[in-house]
mmCIF file of C-alpha atoms in Angstrom:
data_model
loop_
_atom_site.group_PDB
_atom_site.id
_atom_site.type_symbol
_atom_site.label_atom_id
_atom_site.label_comp_id
_atom_site.label_asym_id
_atom_site.label_seq_id
_atom_site.Cartn_x
_atom_site.Cartn_y
_atom_site.Cartn_z
ATOM 1 C CA MET A 686 26.996 27.617 -3.386
ATOM 2 C CA PHE A 687 26.326 29.759 -0.332
ATOM 3 C CA ARG A 688 23.312 31.568 -1.795
ATOM 4 C CA ALA A 689 19.894 31.535 -0.147
ATOM 5 C CA THR A 690 18.669 29.338 -2.999
ATOM 6 C CA THR A 691 21.005 26.549 -1.863
ATOM 7 C CA TYR A 692 19.596 26.579 1.664
ATOM 8 C CA ARG A 693 15.989 26.608 0.433
ATOM 9 C CA ARG A 694 16.737 23.630 -1.768
ATOM 10 C CA GLY A 695 18.374 21.944 1.213
ATOM 11 C CA VAL A 696 15.183 22.454 3.210
ATOM 12 C CA PHE A 697 13.221 20.895 0.346
ATOM 13 C CA LEU A 698 15.470 17.844 0.417
ATOM 14 C CA LEU A 699 15.138 17.579 4.197
ATOM 15 C CA LEU A 700 11.357 17.480 3.758
ATOM 16 C CA GLY A 701 11.966 14.301 1.782
ATOM 17 C CA ALA A 702 13.970 12.935 4.704
ATOM 18 C CA VAL A 703 11.073 13.699 7.059
ATOM 19 C CA VAL A 704 8.674 11.787 4.796
ATOM 20 C CA LEU A 705 11.226 8.961 4.515
ATOM 21 C CA LEU A 706 11.383 8.523 8.295
ATOM 22 C CA PRO A 707 8.046 6.612 8.669
ATOM 23 C CA TYR A 708 9.055 4.295 5.821
ATOM 24 C CA THR A 709 12.376 3.625 7.582
ATOM 25 C CA LEU A 710 10.672 2.909 10.912
ATOM 26 C CA VAL A 711 8.230 0.488 9.258
ATOM 27 C CA ALA A 712 11.130 -1.260 7.517
ATOM 28 C CA VAL A 713 12.994 -1.626 10.828
ATOM 29 C CA LEU A 714 9.898 -2.964 12.592
ATOM 30 C CA LEU A 715 9.279 -5.475 9.821
ATOM 31 C CA ALA A 716 12.916 -6.630 9.984
ATOM 32 C CA GLN A 717 12.652 -7.125 13.739
ATOM 33 C CA ALA A 718 9.348 -8.954 13.325
ATOM 34 C CA TYR A 719 10.932 -11.237 10.746
ATOM 35 C CA GLN A 720 13.831 -12.055 13.055
ATOM 36 C CA ALA A 721 11.438 -12.769 15.941
ATOM 37 C CA SER A 722 8.971 -14.737 13.845
ATOM 38 C CA GLY A 723 10.917 -17.978 14.069
ATOM 39 C CA GLU A 724 8.959 -20.551 12.123
ATOM 40 C CA ASN A 725 6.100 -18.178 11.226
ATOM 41 C CA VAL A 726 7.824 -16.954 8.084
ATOM 42 C CA ALA A 727 4.576 -16.836 6.096
ATOM 43 C CA GLY A 728 3.026 -14.416 8.580
ATOM 44 C CA ALA A 729 6.055 -12.147 8.434
ATOM 45 C CA PHE A 730 5.983 -12.123 4.637
ATOM 46 C CA SER A 731 2.231 -11.392 4.647
ATOM 47 C CA ALA A 732 2.719 -8.428 6.963
ATOM 48 C CA GLY A 733 5.559 -7.192 4.774
ATOM 49 C CA ALA A 734 3.459 -7.495 1.612
ATOM 50 C CA VAL A 735 0.576 -5.536 3.192
ATOM 51 C CA ALA A 736 2.961 -2.837 4.405
ATOM 52 C CA LEU A 737 4.540 -2.624 0.945
ATOM 53 C CA VAL A 738 1.164 -2.170 -0.744
ATOM 54 C CA VAL A 739 0.103 0.516 1.739
ATOM 55 C CA ALA A 740 3.433 2.325 1.374
ATOM 56 C CA ALA A 741 3.123 2.293 -2.425
ATOM 57 C CA ILE A 742 -0.249 4.104 -2.466
ATOM 58 C CA PRO A 743 0.733 7.703 -1.439
ATOM 59 C CA PRO A 744 3.113 8.381 -4.380
ATOM 60 C CA PHE A 745 0.273 7.859 -6.870
ATOM 61 C CA LEU A 746 -2.308 10.104 -5.166
ATOM 62 C CA GLY A 747 -3.292 13.450 -6.639
ATOM 63 C CA GLY A 748 -2.984 15.133 -3.239
ATOM 64 C CA THR A 749 0.643 14.023 -2.959
ATOM 65 C CA ARG A 750 1.332 15.514 -6.389
ATOM 66 C CA GLU A 751 -0.250 18.830 -5.352
ATOM 67 C CA LEU A 752 1.887 18.982 -2.189
ATOM 68 C CA GLU A 753 5.038 18.211 -4.162
ATOM 69 C CA ILE A 754 4.196 20.900 -6.727
ATOM 70 C CA THR A 755 3.568 23.460 -3.970
ATOM 71 C CA ALA A 756 6.860 22.619 -2.234
ATOM 72 C CA ALA A 757 8.823 22.662 -5.496
ATOM 73 C CA ARG A 758 7.420 26.061 -6.476
ATOM 74 C CA ALA A 759 8.119 27.585 -3.053
ATOM 75 C CA LEU A 760 11.538 26.063 -2.243
ATOM 76 C CA LEU A 761 13.055 25.054 -5.569
ATOM 77 C CA GLY A 762 11.764 28.034 -7.549
ATOM 78 C CA ALA A 763 10.460 25.647 -10.223
ATOM 79 C CA ASP A 764 8.111 27.080 -12.838
ATOM 80 C CA LEU A 765 5.212 24.652 -12.444
ATOM 81 C CA PRO A 766 1.552 25.272 -13.281
ATOM 82 C CA ALA A 767 -0.996 24.601 -10.563
ATOM 83 C CA HIS A 768 -2.786 21.295 -10.779
ATOM 84 C CA ASP A 769 -6.097 21.545 -12.638
ATOM 85 C CA ARG A 770 -8.603 19.599 -10.559
ATOM 86 C CA ASP A 771 -11.167 19.684 -13.376
ATOM 87 C CA HIS A 772 -9.066 17.208 -15.368
ATOM 88 C CA PRO A 773 -8.137 13.828 -13.861
ATOM 89 C CA LEU A 774 -4.519 12.767 -13.748
ATOM 90 C CA THR A 775 -3.359 10.526 -16.559
ATOM 91 C CA ARG A 776 -1.485 7.312 -15.924
ATOM 92 C CA GLU A 777 1.700 8.911 -17.239
ATOM 93 C CA ALA A 778 1.339 11.838 -14.828
ATOM 94 C CA ARG A 779 0.844 9.478 -11.870
ATOM 95 C CA LEU A 780 3.907 7.445 -12.828
ATOM 96 C CA ARG A 781 6.044 10.576 -13.169
ATOM 97 C CA SER A 782 4.745 11.833 -9.810
ATOM 98 C CA ALA A 783 5.585 8.517 -8.138
ATOM 99 C CA LEU A 784 9.097 8.608 -9.608
ATOM 100 C CA TRP A 785 9.565 12.170 -8.333
ATOM 101 C CA PHE A 786 8.296 11.136 -4.889
ATOM 102 C CA GLY A 787 10.844 8.323 -4.717
ATOM 103 C CA LEU A 788 13.705 10.536 -5.864
ATOM 104 C CA HIS A 789 12.705 13.202 -3.357
ATOM 105 C CA LEU A 790 12.850 10.690 -0.516
ATOM 106 C CA LEU A 791 16.169 9.284 -1.774
ATOM 107 C CA GLY A 792 17.767 12.734 -2.028
ATOM 108 C CA GLY A 793 16.429 13.662 1.392
ATOM 109 C CA GLY A 794 17.900 10.502 2.877
ATOM 110 C CA VAL A 795 21.338 11.315 1.461
ATOM 111 C CA VAL A 796 21.262 14.866 2.860
ATOM 112 C CA ALA A 797 20.056 13.599 6.234
ATOM 113 C CA LEU A 798 22.945 11.108 6.403
ATOM 114 C CA LEU A 799 25.390 13.898 5.593
ATOM 115 C CA LEU A 800 23.982 15.996 8.417
ATOM 116 C CA MET A 801 24.043 13.104 10.896
ATOM 117 C CA ILE A 802 27.462 11.674 9.974
ATOM 118 C CA ALA A 803 29.674 14.019 7.962
ATOM 119 C CA VAL A 804 28.904 17.233 9.844
ATOM 120 C CA PRO A 805 29.413 15.769 13.361
ATOM 121 C CA LEU A 806 32.685 14.155 12.228
ATOM 122 C CA ALA A 807 33.853 17.458 10.809
ATOM 123 C CA LEU A 808 33.060 19.260 14.056
ATOM 124 C CA LEU A 809 34.819 16.539 16.020
ATOM 125 C CA ALA A 810 37.903 16.948 13.831
ATOM 126 C CA PHE A 811 37.917 20.712 14.442
ATOM 127 C CA VAL A 812 37.530 20.226 18.192
ATOM 128 C CA GLU A 813 40.355 17.656 18.156
ATOM 129 C CA ARG A 814 42.532 20.250 16.447
ATOM 130 C CA LEU A 815 41.914 22.572 19.391
ATOM 131 C CA GLY A 816 42.711 19.848 21.878
ATOM 132 C CA LEU A 817 39.293 19.950 23.588
ATOM 133 C CA THR A 818 38.255 16.304 23.145
ATOM 134 C CA ASN A 819 40.584 14.769 25.771
ATOM 135 C CA GLY A 820 41.863 12.286 23.217
ATOM 136 C CA ALA A 821 38.501 11.252 21.779
ATOM 137 C CA LEU A 822 40.273 10.281 18.556
ATOM 138 C CA ALA A 823 43.164 8.525 20.316
ATOM 139 C CA GLY A 824 44.027 5.332 18.541
ATOM 140 C CA THR A 825 41.957 6.308 15.499
ATOM 141 C CA ASP A 826 44.286 5.829 12.575
ATOM 142 C CA ILE A 827 42.902 6.034 9.052
ATOM 143 C CA GLY A 828 45.604 5.050 6.562
ATOM 144 C CA PRO A 829 48.417 7.562 6.816
ATOM 145 C CA LEU A 830 46.321 9.810 9.069
ATOM 146 C CA ARG A 831 47.358 9.327 12.700
ATOM 147 C CA SER A 832 45.290 10.224 15.709
ATOM 148 C CA ASP A 833 47.833 12.807 16.863
ATOM 149 C CA ASN A 834 47.963 14.563 13.483
ATOM 150 C CA ARG A 835 45.781 17.557 14.333
ATOM 151 C CA TRP A 836 46.413 19.375 11.062
ATOM 152 C CA GLY A 837 45.369 16.261 9.178
ATOM 153 C CA TRP A 838 42.132 15.999 11.140
ATOM 154 C CA THR A 839 41.490 19.678 10.490
ATOM 155 C CA ALA A 840 41.835 19.038 6.774
ATOM 156 C CA VAL A 841 39.420 16.096 7.105
ATOM 157 C CA GLY A 842 36.879 18.373 8.803
ATOM 158 C CA VAL A 843 37.161 20.969 6.051
ATOM 159 C CA VAL A 844 36.770 18.320 3.345
ATOM 160 C CA LEU A 845 33.712 16.814 5.040
ATOM 161 C CA LEU A 846 31.988 20.199 5.343
ATOM 162 C CA VAL A 847 32.764 21.142 1.747
ATOM 163 C CA VAL A 848 31.540 17.765 0.496
ATOM 164 C CA SER A 849 28.324 18.143 2.525
ATOM 165 C CA VAL A 850 27.610 21.590 1.126
ATOM 166 C CA CYS A 851 28.477 20.548 -2.434
ATOM 167 C CA MET A 852 26.311 17.435 -2.240
ATOM 168 C CA THR A 853 23.383 19.440 -0.910
ATOM 169 C CA ALA A 854 23.808 22.123 -3.581
ATOM 170 C CA GLY A 855 24.194 19.548 -6.339
ATOM 171 C CA LEU A 856 21.160 17.505 -5.311
ATOM 172 C CA GLY A 857 19.116 20.682 -4.933
ATOM 173 C CA SER A 858 20.124 21.889 -8.388
ATOM 174 C CA LEU A 859 19.282 18.472 -9.848
ATOM 175 C CA ALA A 860 15.890 18.558 -8.134
ATOM 176 C CA ALA A 861 15.161 22.031 -9.533
ATOM 177 C CA THR A 862 16.082 20.793 -13.019
ATOM 178 C CA MET A 863 14.007 17.604 -12.830
ATOM 179 C CA ALA A 864 10.916 19.135 -11.208
ATOM 180 C CA PRO A 865 9.440 20.529 -14.467
ATOM 181 C CA VAL A 866 10.167 17.212 -16.188
ATOM 182 C CA LEU A 867 8.439 14.987 -13.636
ATOM 183 C CA LEU A 868 5.853 17.342 -12.137
ATOM 184 C CA GLY A 869 5.105 19.574 -15.118
ATOM 185 C CA PRO A 870 2.659 18.804 -17.916
ATOM 186 C CA SER A 871 3.664 16.348 -20.604
ATOM 187 C CA ALA A 872 3.990 17.358 -24.241
ATOM 188 C CA ALA A 873 0.513 15.996 -25.011
ATOM 189 C CA GLU A 874 -0.976 17.902 -22.060
ATOM 190 C CA ARG A 875 0.687 21.131 -23.193
ATOM 191 C CA VAL A 876 -0.684 20.685 -26.712
ATOM 192 C CA ALA A 877 -4.167 19.978 -25.305
ATOM 193 C CA ALA A 878 -3.970 23.085 -23.110
ATOM 194 C CA LEU A 879 -2.926 25.239 -26.078
ATOM 195 C CA GLU A 880 -5.750 23.855 -28.185
ATOM 196 C CA ALA A 881 -8.257 24.517 -25.392
ATOM 197 C CA ARG A 882 -6.927 28.060 -25.053
ATOM 198 C CA GLU A 883 -7.221 28.547 -28.813
ATOM 199 C CA ARG A 884 -10.838 27.371 -28.759
ATOM 200 C CA GLN A 885 -11.585 29.692 -25.859
ATOM 201 C CA LEU A 886 -10.087 32.679 -27.674
ATOM 202 C CA ALA A 887 -12.021 31.821 -30.838
ATOM 203 C CA GLU A 888 -15.271 31.653 -28.856
ATOM 204 C CA ARG A 889 -14.555 34.989 -27.189
ATOM 205 C CA ASN A 890 -13.767 36.602 -30.531
ATOM 206 C CA ARG A 891 -17.065 35.309 -31.900
ATOM 207 C CA LEU A 892 -18.929 36.750 -28.905
ATOM 208 C CA ALA A 893 -17.106 40.047 -29.328
ATOM 209 C CA ARG A 894 -18.208 40.234 -32.965
ATOM 210 C CA GLU A 895 -21.795 39.456 -31.999
ATOM 211 C CA LEU A 896 -21.625 42.162 -29.336
ATOM 212 C CA HIS A 897 -20.308 44.655 -31.883
ATOM 213 C CA ASP A 898 -23.093 43.810 -34.322
ATOM 214 C CA SER A 899 -25.955 43.900 -31.791
ATOM 215 C CA VAL A 900 -24.847 47.030 -29.939
ATOM 216 C CA GLY A 901 -23.921 48.753 -33.218
ATOM 217 C CA HIS A 902 -27.365 48.003 -34.618
ATOM 218 C CA ALA A 903 -29.034 49.300 -31.444
ATOM 219 C CA LEU A 904 -27.009 52.513 -31.466
ATOM 220 C CA THR A 905 -27.805 53.082 -35.146
ATOM 221 C CA ALA A 906 -31.512 52.630 -34.482
ATOM 222 C CA VAL A 907 -31.339 54.920 -31.450
ATOM 223 C CA THR A 908 -29.644 57.610 -33.550
ATOM 224 C CA LEU A 909 -32.312 57.401 -36.280
ATOM 225 C CA GLN A 910 -35.188 57.420 -33.775
ATOM 226 C CA ALA A 911 -33.715 60.381 -31.902
ATOM 227 C CA GLY A 912 -33.229 62.324 -35.135
ATOM 228 C CA ALA A 913 -36.793 61.617 -36.235
ATOM 229 C CA ALA A 914 -38.187 62.626 -32.831
ATOM 230 C CA ARG A 915 -36.261 65.890 -32.890
ATOM 231 C CA THR A 916 -37.529 66.667 -36.395
ATOM 232 C CA VAL A 917 -41.243 66.197 -35.624
ATOM 233 C CA PHE A 918 -41.152 67.067 -31.910
ATOM 234 C CA ASP A 919 -43.332 70.187 -32.400
ATOM 235 C CA SER A 920 -45.474 69.071 -35.340
ATOM 236 C CA ASP A 921 -46.228 65.480 -34.250
ATOM 237 C CA PRO A 922 -45.759 65.007 -30.480
ATOM 238 C CA ALA A 923 -47.403 61.556 -30.542
ATOM 239 C CA PHE A 924 -44.812 60.255 -33.004
ATOM 240 C CA ALA A 925 -42.039 61.824 -30.917
ATOM 241 C CA ARG A 926 -43.305 60.033 -27.787
ATOM 242 C CA ARG A 927 -43.391 56.717 -29.659
ATOM 243 C CA ALA A 928 -39.846 57.338 -30.884
ATOM 244 C CA LEU A 929 -38.683 58.070 -27.345
ATOM 245 C CA GLY A 930 -40.327 54.845 -26.158
ATOM 246 C CA SER A 931 -38.522 52.920 -28.886
ATOM 247 C CA ILE A 932 -35.246 54.525 -27.817
ATOM 248 C CA GLU A 933 -35.891 53.417 -24.246
ATOM 249 C CA ASP A 934 -36.599 49.834 -25.325
ATOM 250 C CA LEU A 935 -33.588 49.721 -27.613
ATOM 251 C CA GLY A 936 -31.304 51.020 -24.861
ATOM 252 C CA ARG A 937 -32.604 48.464 -22.358
ATOM 253 C CA THR A 938 -32.173 45.615 -24.820
ATOM 254 C CA ALA A 939 -28.648 46.729 -25.732
ATOM 255 C CA LEU A 940 -27.748 46.962 -22.042
ATOM 256 C CA GLU A 941 -29.001 43.427 -21.428
ATOM 257 C CA GLU A 942 -27.078 42.129 -24.429
ATOM 258 C CA LEU A 943 -23.929 43.880 -23.226
ATOM 259 C CA ASP A 944 -24.300 42.483 -19.713
ATOM 260 C CA ALA A 945 -24.866 38.949 -20.999
ATOM 261 C CA VAL A 946 -21.921 38.912 -23.401
ATOM 262 C CA LEU A 947 -19.527 40.516 -20.925
ATOM 263 C CA GLY A 948 -20.554 37.858 -18.428
ATOM 264 C CA LEU A 949 -19.509 35.192 -20.909
ATOM 265 C CA LEU A 950 -16.266 36.965 -21.788
ATOM 266 C CA ARG A 951 -14.971 37.327 -18.256
ATOM 267 C CA ASP A 952 -12.488 34.847 -16.833
ATOM 268 C CA ASP A 953 -14.186 31.524 -16.136
ATOM 269 C CA ALA A 954 -12.208 30.951 -12.951
ATOM 270 C CA SER A 955 -13.661 34.043 -11.256
ATOM 271 C CA GLY A 956 -17.374 33.316 -11.561
ATOM 272 C CA PRO A 957 -19.743 31.822 -8.957
ATOM 273 C CA THR A 958 -20.830 28.197 -9.215
ATOM 274 C CA LEU A 959 -23.917 26.187 -8.283
ATOM 275 C CA ALA A 960 -22.575 26.109 -4.731
ATOM 276 C CA ASP A 961 -23.387 29.856 -4.613
ATOM 277 C CA VAL A 962 -26.911 29.575 -6.005
ATOM 278 C CA GLY A 963 -28.335 30.323 -2.559
ATOM 279 C CA ARG A 964 -27.550 34.011 -3.009
ATOM 280 C CA LEU A 965 -30.076 34.119 -5.876
ATOM 281 C CA LEU A 966 -32.969 32.714 -3.851
ATOM 282 C CA THR A 967 -35.597 35.041 -2.410
ATOM 283 C CA GLY A 968 -38.866 34.517 -0.597
ATOM 284 C CA GLU A 969 -40.658 34.126 -3.944
ATOM 285 C CA VAL A 970 -38.604 31.090 -5.019
ATOM 286 C CA ASP A 971 -39.354 27.488 -4.085
ATOM 287 C CA ALA A 972 -35.998 25.764 -4.536
ATOM 288 C CA GLU A 973 -35.114 22.087 -4.666
ATOM 289 C CA VAL A 974 -31.365 21.952 -5.163
ATOM 290 C CA ASP A 975 -29.461 18.667 -4.948
ATOM 291 C CA ASP A 976 -25.805 18.480 -4.005
ATOM 292 C CA VAL A 977 -24.493 18.068 -7.542
ATOM 293 C CA ASP A 978 -20.896 17.297 -8.412
ATOM 294 C CA VAL A 979 -20.070 18.617 -11.878
ATOM 295 C CA PRO A 980 -16.894 20.157 -13.360
ATOM 296 C CA ALA A 981 -16.309 23.782 -12.408
ATOM 297 C CA PRO A 982 -16.821 25.274 -15.930
ATOM 298 C CA ILE A 983 -20.231 23.600 -16.277
ATOM 299 C CA SER A 984 -21.159 24.630 -12.734
ATOM 300 C CA ARG A 985 -20.325 28.273 -13.490
ATOM 301 C CA GLU A 986 -22.363 28.255 -16.714
ATOM 302 C CA ALA A 987 -25.304 26.590 -14.952
ATOM 303 C CA TYR A 988 -25.217 29.309 -12.287
ATOM 304 C CA ARG A 989 -25.474 31.979 -14.995
ATOM 305 C CA ILE A 990 -28.417 30.141 -16.563
ATOM 306 C CA VAL A 991 -30.213 30.041 -13.207
ATOM 307 C CA GLN A 992 -29.431 33.720 -12.629
ATOM 308 C CA GLU A 993 -30.818 34.748 -16.023
ATOM 309 C CA CYS A 994 -33.927 32.591 -15.672
ATOM 310 C CA LEU A 995 -34.781 33.930 -12.218
ATOM 311 C CA THR A 996 -34.217 37.493 -13.449
ATOM 312 C CA ASN A 997 -36.584 36.980 -16.394
ATOM 313 C CA ALA A 998 -39.158 35.306 -14.157
ATOM 314 C CA ALA A 999 -39.105 38.275 -11.799
ATOM 315 C CA LYS A 1000 -39.352 40.805 -14.656
ATOM 316 C CA HIS A 1001 -41.917 39.147 -16.888
ATOM 317 C CA GLY A 1002 -43.693 36.528 -14.764
ATOM 318 C CA SER A 1003 -46.064 36.523 -11.810
ATOM 319 C CA GLY A 1004 -46.487 34.458 -8.668
ATOM 320 C CA ARG A 1005 -43.957 32.118 -7.162
ATOM 321 C CA VAL A 1006 -41.026 30.604 -9.056
ATOM 322 C CA THR A 1007 -40.059 26.939 -8.826
ATOM 323 C CA LEU A 1008 -36.391 26.011 -9.191
ATOM 324 C CA ARG A 1009 -35.098 22.442 -9.408
ATOM 325 C CA ILE A 1010 -31.458 21.464 -9.883
ATOM 326 C CA THR A 1011 -30.751 17.739 -10.101
ATOM 327 C CA ALA A 1012 -28.068 15.512 -11.539
ATOM 328 C CA PRO A 1013 -29.273 11.900 -11.732
ATOM 329 C CA ASP A 1014 -27.089 11.280 -14.766
ATOM 330 C CA ASP A 1015 -26.897 14.635 -16.539
ATOM 331 C CA LEU A 1016 -27.213 18.061 -14.961
ATOM 332 C CA VAL A 1017 -30.849 19.256 -15.145
ATOM 333 C CA VAL A 1018 -31.940 22.827 -14.322
ATOM 334 C CA GLU A 1019 -35.689 23.545 -14.310
ATOM 335 C CA VAL A 1020 -37.244 26.968 -13.695
ATOM 336 C CA ALA A 1021 -41.032 27.396 -13.881
ATOM 337 C CA ASN A 1022 -43.354 30.326 -13.123
ATOM 338 C CA ALA A 1023 -46.821 31.583 -13.972
ATOM 339 C CA VAL A 1024 -47.165 33.713 -17.105
ATOM 340 C CA GLY A 1025 -47.540 37.389 -16.339
ATOM 341 C CA GLU A 1026 -48.795 40.252 -18.468
ATOM 342 C CA TRP A 1027 -47.337 40.095 -21.987
ATOM 343 C CA PRO A 1028 -44.428 42.536 -22.164
ATOM 344 C CA ARG A 1029 -44.349 45.492 -24.461
ATOM 345 C CA THR A 1030 -41.332 44.142 -26.348
ATOM 346 C CA ALA A 1031 -40.248 40.627 -27.111
ATOM 347 C CA THR A 1032 -37.825 39.197 -24.598
ATOM 348 C CA ARG A 1033 -34.649 37.508 -25.618
ATOM 349 C CA SER A 1034 -33.680 33.982 -24.705
ATOM 350 C CA CYS A 1035 -30.950 33.252 -22.212
ATOM 351 C CA PRO A 1036 -27.432 33.425 -23.639
ATOM 352 C CA ARG A 1037 -26.426 29.905 -24.413
ATOM 353 C CA PRO A 1038 -23.083 29.001 -22.816
ATOM 354 C CA PRO A 1039 -20.739 26.578 -24.498
ATOM 355 C CA VAL A 1040 -22.173 23.476 -22.793
ATOM 356 C CA ALA A 1041 -24.207 20.648 -24.197
ATOM 357 C CA GLY A 1042 -27.961 21.021 -24.630
ATOM 358 C CA PRO A 1043 -30.291 23.909 -25.470
ATOM 359 C CA THR A 1044 -31.209 26.493 -22.866
ATOM 360 C CA TRP A 1045 -34.322 28.650 -22.631
ATOM 361 C CA CYS A 1046 -35.777 30.888 -19.950
#
């Protein structure tokens, strides 16, 4: 009961009381306006209806849910996942958030009343026991409890304090229990998250197998070419030089494949997005980039496409490069450059990320 957890939960409940205060002030003002309205009852009801609609909006907002989740994780110790902004809130999630918001304000109001009424009365009872109130409780008889019964008032003070602490601890424990139910993901959302995670792992396993096959093939070819070059190094230097050139090309291709696949395997949340595309632009790039608003996973994959295309244009093209990124309806990335000298080895296409539509560089 007297642990630090209890006090942190009490602070959480008091935050609800702070949020409840504007609602209480508006309710008082509306009541006074109704009493002073006289015959203009319709105007008073109209003002009350508008205030009710405005007051009902915040509980259903996504920002309110994020603040409640942050406070519950920090003060209640609730195990709640962070809100995923890439997925809109469902109607069920908004309703559960609104219910939590109302319960938070209700619990905060109860704790605030205890602090404003029960605690001062308890202190007054203790002070009366010491005889320092100059008869502040004189004439205050509550049932069998007389105003001159100092031991009785002391017992009342103790009871009030214990009840206040127990109520705060109980409401805080209830809030910590209900937070995962009302702020956490629903059963359907948890199943969807597990399925998405399973698909992600399957895709990464597929990429890992492709990496093993491509790099294993390159290393096998490098080993054969190196062995052949060593065998005929003295008798056929021209063949040895060609073998060394093939080894160089194979190593470069394997390195590019490794870099591309590792880029796809890394955590999606850590990669740059189209908002960071400016770091790729140089003096040789004419860019026309609109302010596009797309989900973060697609934005990260589009950034990698732009990065790979600009890299290939610099390596294998000539002249200036034109880059256009627009999103009239669908996201469109266009990269164009003049054709340079044909490379010694065939270039590979850009790694295709798991987004809709083909991609070439």
